GROMACS .gro file of C-alpha atoms in nm:
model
  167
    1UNK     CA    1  20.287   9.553   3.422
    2UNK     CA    2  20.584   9.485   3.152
    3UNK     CA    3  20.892   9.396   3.229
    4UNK     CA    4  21.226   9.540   3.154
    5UNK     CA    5  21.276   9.276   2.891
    6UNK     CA    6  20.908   9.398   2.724
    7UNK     CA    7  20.888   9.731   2.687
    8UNK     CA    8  20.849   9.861   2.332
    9UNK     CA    9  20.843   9.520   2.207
   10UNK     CA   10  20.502   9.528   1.992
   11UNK     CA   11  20.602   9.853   1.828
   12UNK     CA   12  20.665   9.865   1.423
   13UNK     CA   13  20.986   9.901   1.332
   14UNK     CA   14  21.136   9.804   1.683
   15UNK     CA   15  21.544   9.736   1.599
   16UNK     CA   16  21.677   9.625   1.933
   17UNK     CA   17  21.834   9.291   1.982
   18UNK     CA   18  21.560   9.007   1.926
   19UNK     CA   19  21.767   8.744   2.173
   20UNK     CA   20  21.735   8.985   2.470
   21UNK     CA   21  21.526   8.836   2.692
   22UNK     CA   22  21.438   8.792   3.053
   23UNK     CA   23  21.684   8.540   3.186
   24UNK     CA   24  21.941   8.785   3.105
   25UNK     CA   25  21.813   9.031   3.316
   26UNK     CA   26  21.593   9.091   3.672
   27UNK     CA   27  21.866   8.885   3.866
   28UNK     CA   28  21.798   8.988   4.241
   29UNK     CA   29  21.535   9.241   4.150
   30UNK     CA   30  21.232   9.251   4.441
   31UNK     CA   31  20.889   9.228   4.313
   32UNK     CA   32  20.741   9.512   4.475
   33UNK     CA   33  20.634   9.330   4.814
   34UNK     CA   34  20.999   9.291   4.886
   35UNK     CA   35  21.083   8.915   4.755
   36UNK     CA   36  21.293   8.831   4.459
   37UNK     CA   37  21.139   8.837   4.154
   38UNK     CA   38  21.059   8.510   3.952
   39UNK     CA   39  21.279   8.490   3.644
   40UNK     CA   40  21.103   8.272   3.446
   41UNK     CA   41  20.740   8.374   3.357
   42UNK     CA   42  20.439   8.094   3.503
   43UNK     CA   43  20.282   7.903   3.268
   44UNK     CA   44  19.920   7.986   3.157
   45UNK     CA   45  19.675   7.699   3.197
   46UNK     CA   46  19.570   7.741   2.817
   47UNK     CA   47  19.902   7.742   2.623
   48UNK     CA   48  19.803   8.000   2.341
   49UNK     CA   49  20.102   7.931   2.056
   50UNK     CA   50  20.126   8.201   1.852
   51UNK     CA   51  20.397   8.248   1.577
   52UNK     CA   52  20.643   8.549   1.727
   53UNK     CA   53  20.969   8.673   1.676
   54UNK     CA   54  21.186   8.363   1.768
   55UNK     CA   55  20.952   8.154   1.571
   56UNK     CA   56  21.080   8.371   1.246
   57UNK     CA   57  21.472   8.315   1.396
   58UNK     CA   58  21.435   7.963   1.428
   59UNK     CA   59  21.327   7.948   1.069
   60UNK     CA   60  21.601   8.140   0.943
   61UNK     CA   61  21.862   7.927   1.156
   62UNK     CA   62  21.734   7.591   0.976
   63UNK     CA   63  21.735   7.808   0.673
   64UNK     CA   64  21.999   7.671   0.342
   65UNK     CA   65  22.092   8.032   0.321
   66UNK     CA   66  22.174   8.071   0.701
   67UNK     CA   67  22.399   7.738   0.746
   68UNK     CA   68  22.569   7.851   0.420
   69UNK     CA   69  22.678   8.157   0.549
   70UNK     CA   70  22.792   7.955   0.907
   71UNK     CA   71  22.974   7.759   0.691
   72UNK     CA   72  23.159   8.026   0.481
   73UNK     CA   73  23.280   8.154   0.817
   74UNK     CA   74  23.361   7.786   0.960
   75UNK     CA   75  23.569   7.730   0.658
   76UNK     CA   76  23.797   8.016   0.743
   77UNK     CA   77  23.798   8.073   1.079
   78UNK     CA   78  23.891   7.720   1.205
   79UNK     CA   79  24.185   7.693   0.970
   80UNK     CA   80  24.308   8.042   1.029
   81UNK     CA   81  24.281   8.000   1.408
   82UNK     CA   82  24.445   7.639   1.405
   83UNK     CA   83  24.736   7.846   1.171
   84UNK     CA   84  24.742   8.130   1.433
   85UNK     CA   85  24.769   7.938   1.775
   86UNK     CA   86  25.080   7.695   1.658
   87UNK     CA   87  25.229   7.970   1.486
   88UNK     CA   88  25.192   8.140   1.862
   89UNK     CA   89  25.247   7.811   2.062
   90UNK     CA   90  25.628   7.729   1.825
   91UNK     CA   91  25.718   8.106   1.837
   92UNK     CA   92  25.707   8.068   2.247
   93UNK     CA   93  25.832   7.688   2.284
   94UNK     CA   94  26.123   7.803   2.063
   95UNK     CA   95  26.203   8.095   2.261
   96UNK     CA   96  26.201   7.880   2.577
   97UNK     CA   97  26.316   7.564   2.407
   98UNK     CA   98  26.577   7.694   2.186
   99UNK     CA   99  26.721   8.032   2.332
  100UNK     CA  100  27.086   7.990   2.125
  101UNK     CA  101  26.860   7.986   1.790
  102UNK     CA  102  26.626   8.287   1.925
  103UNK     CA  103  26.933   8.468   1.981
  104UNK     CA  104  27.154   8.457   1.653
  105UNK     CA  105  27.202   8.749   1.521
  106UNK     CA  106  27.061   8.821   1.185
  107UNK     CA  107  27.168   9.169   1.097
  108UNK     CA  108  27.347   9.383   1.380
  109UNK     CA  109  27.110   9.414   1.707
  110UNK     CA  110  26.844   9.226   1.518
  111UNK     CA  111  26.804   8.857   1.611
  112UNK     CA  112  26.539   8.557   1.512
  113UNK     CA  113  26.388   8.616   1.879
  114UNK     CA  114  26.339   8.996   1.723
  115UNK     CA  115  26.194   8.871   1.372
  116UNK     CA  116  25.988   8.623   1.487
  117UNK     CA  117  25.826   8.851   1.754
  118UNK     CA  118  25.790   9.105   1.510
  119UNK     CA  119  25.606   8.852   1.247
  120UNK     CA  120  25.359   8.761   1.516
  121UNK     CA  121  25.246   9.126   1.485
  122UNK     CA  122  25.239   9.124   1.144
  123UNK     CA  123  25.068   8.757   1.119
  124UNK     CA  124  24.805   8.954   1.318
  125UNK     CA  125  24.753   9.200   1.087
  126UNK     CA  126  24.737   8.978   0.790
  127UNK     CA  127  24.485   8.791   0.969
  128UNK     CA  128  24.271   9.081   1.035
  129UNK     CA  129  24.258   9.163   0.682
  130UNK     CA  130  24.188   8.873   0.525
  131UNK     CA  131  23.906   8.796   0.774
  132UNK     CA  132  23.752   9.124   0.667
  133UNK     CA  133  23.839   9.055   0.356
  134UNK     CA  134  23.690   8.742   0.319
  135UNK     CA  135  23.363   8.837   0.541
  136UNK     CA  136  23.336   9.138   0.257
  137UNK     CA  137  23.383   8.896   0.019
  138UNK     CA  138  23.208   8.607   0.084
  139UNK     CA  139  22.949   8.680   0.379
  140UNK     CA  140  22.834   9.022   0.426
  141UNK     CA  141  22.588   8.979   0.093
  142UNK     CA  142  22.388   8.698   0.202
  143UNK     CA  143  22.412   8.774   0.592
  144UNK     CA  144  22.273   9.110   0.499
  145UNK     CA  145  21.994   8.949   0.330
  146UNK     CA  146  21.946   8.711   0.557
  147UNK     CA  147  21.914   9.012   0.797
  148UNK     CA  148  21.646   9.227   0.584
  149UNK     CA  149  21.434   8.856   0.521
  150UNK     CA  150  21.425   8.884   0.881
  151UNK     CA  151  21.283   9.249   0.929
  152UNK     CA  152  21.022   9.160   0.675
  153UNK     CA  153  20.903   8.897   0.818
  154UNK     CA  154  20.868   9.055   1.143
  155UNK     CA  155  20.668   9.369   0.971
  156UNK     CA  156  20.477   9.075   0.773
  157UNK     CA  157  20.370   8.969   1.147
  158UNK     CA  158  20.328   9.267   1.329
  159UNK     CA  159  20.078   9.368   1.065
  160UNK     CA  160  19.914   9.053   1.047
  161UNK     CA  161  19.867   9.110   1.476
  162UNK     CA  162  19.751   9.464   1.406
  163UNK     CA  163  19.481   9.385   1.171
  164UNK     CA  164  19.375   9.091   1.403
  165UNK     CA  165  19.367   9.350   1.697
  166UNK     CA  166  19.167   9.628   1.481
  167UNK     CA  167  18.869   9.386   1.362
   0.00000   0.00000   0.00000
């Protein structure tokens, strides 16, 4: 009988997530004769390899096209999240460090303490946008692609394993 993680796995055109699997779920379940249910599947005596679904994501993770796109995303997230934690980290040391600055007044009941906690919204904002902006840009195309080379692969195999079941 199929597990959890199994069921409507060998159908065409089955979307749901390809790294479920069944270490992530069956924690504590009872077997049916009342004992806790083996997580990890025995072994067969005759290991019988063939090429399946995280075969085709391995592929695509070694892929030139894959580490590409990781590196597109590397390239701004790092530096943007480096920018956005000290720009964080001096707006509170200053407003522990430095409470006479925080508290000059700039323009009547408006101080730095006020600006500066206002611009950490607004740095958020920005942020947002230009990491859409540059995931539009710069990796949506190729993930997407990336994404359908999957699906046909998978279709290539599933109908490779139905005509090998229907001869």
């Amino acid at each position: 009988m199929p597990g959890r993680a199994d069921v409507g796995r060998d159908r065409a055109g089955d979307l749901r997530d390809p790294w479920y699997d069944a270490l992530a779920s069956g924690w504590g379940e009872l077997d049916g004769a009342g004992v806790p249910a083996s997580v990890v599947a025995p072994r067969s005596p005759t290991p019988q390899r063939s090429a399946g679904p995280a075969d085709i994501y391995l592929e695509v993770q070694r892929s030139d096209a894959f580490q590409q796109v990781r590196s597109r995303y590397r390239r701004f997230v790092v530096p943007a999240t480096a920018f956005f934690f000290a720009w964080y980290v001096a707006y509170v040391v200053a407003a522990t460090t430095a409470p006479g600055l925080m508290a000059r007044p700039v323009t009547g009941a408006v101080n730095v303490a006020m600006l500066a906690g206002l611009g950490q919204f607004l740095s958020t904002f920005l942020l947002t946008w230009a990491y859409a902006r540059h995931a539009r840009l710069r990796r949506d195309r190729a993930a997407l692609d990336l994404r359908w080379a999957v699906f046909e692969q998978k279709r290539e195999q599933e109908q490779r394993r139905e005509r090998g079941v229907e001869r």
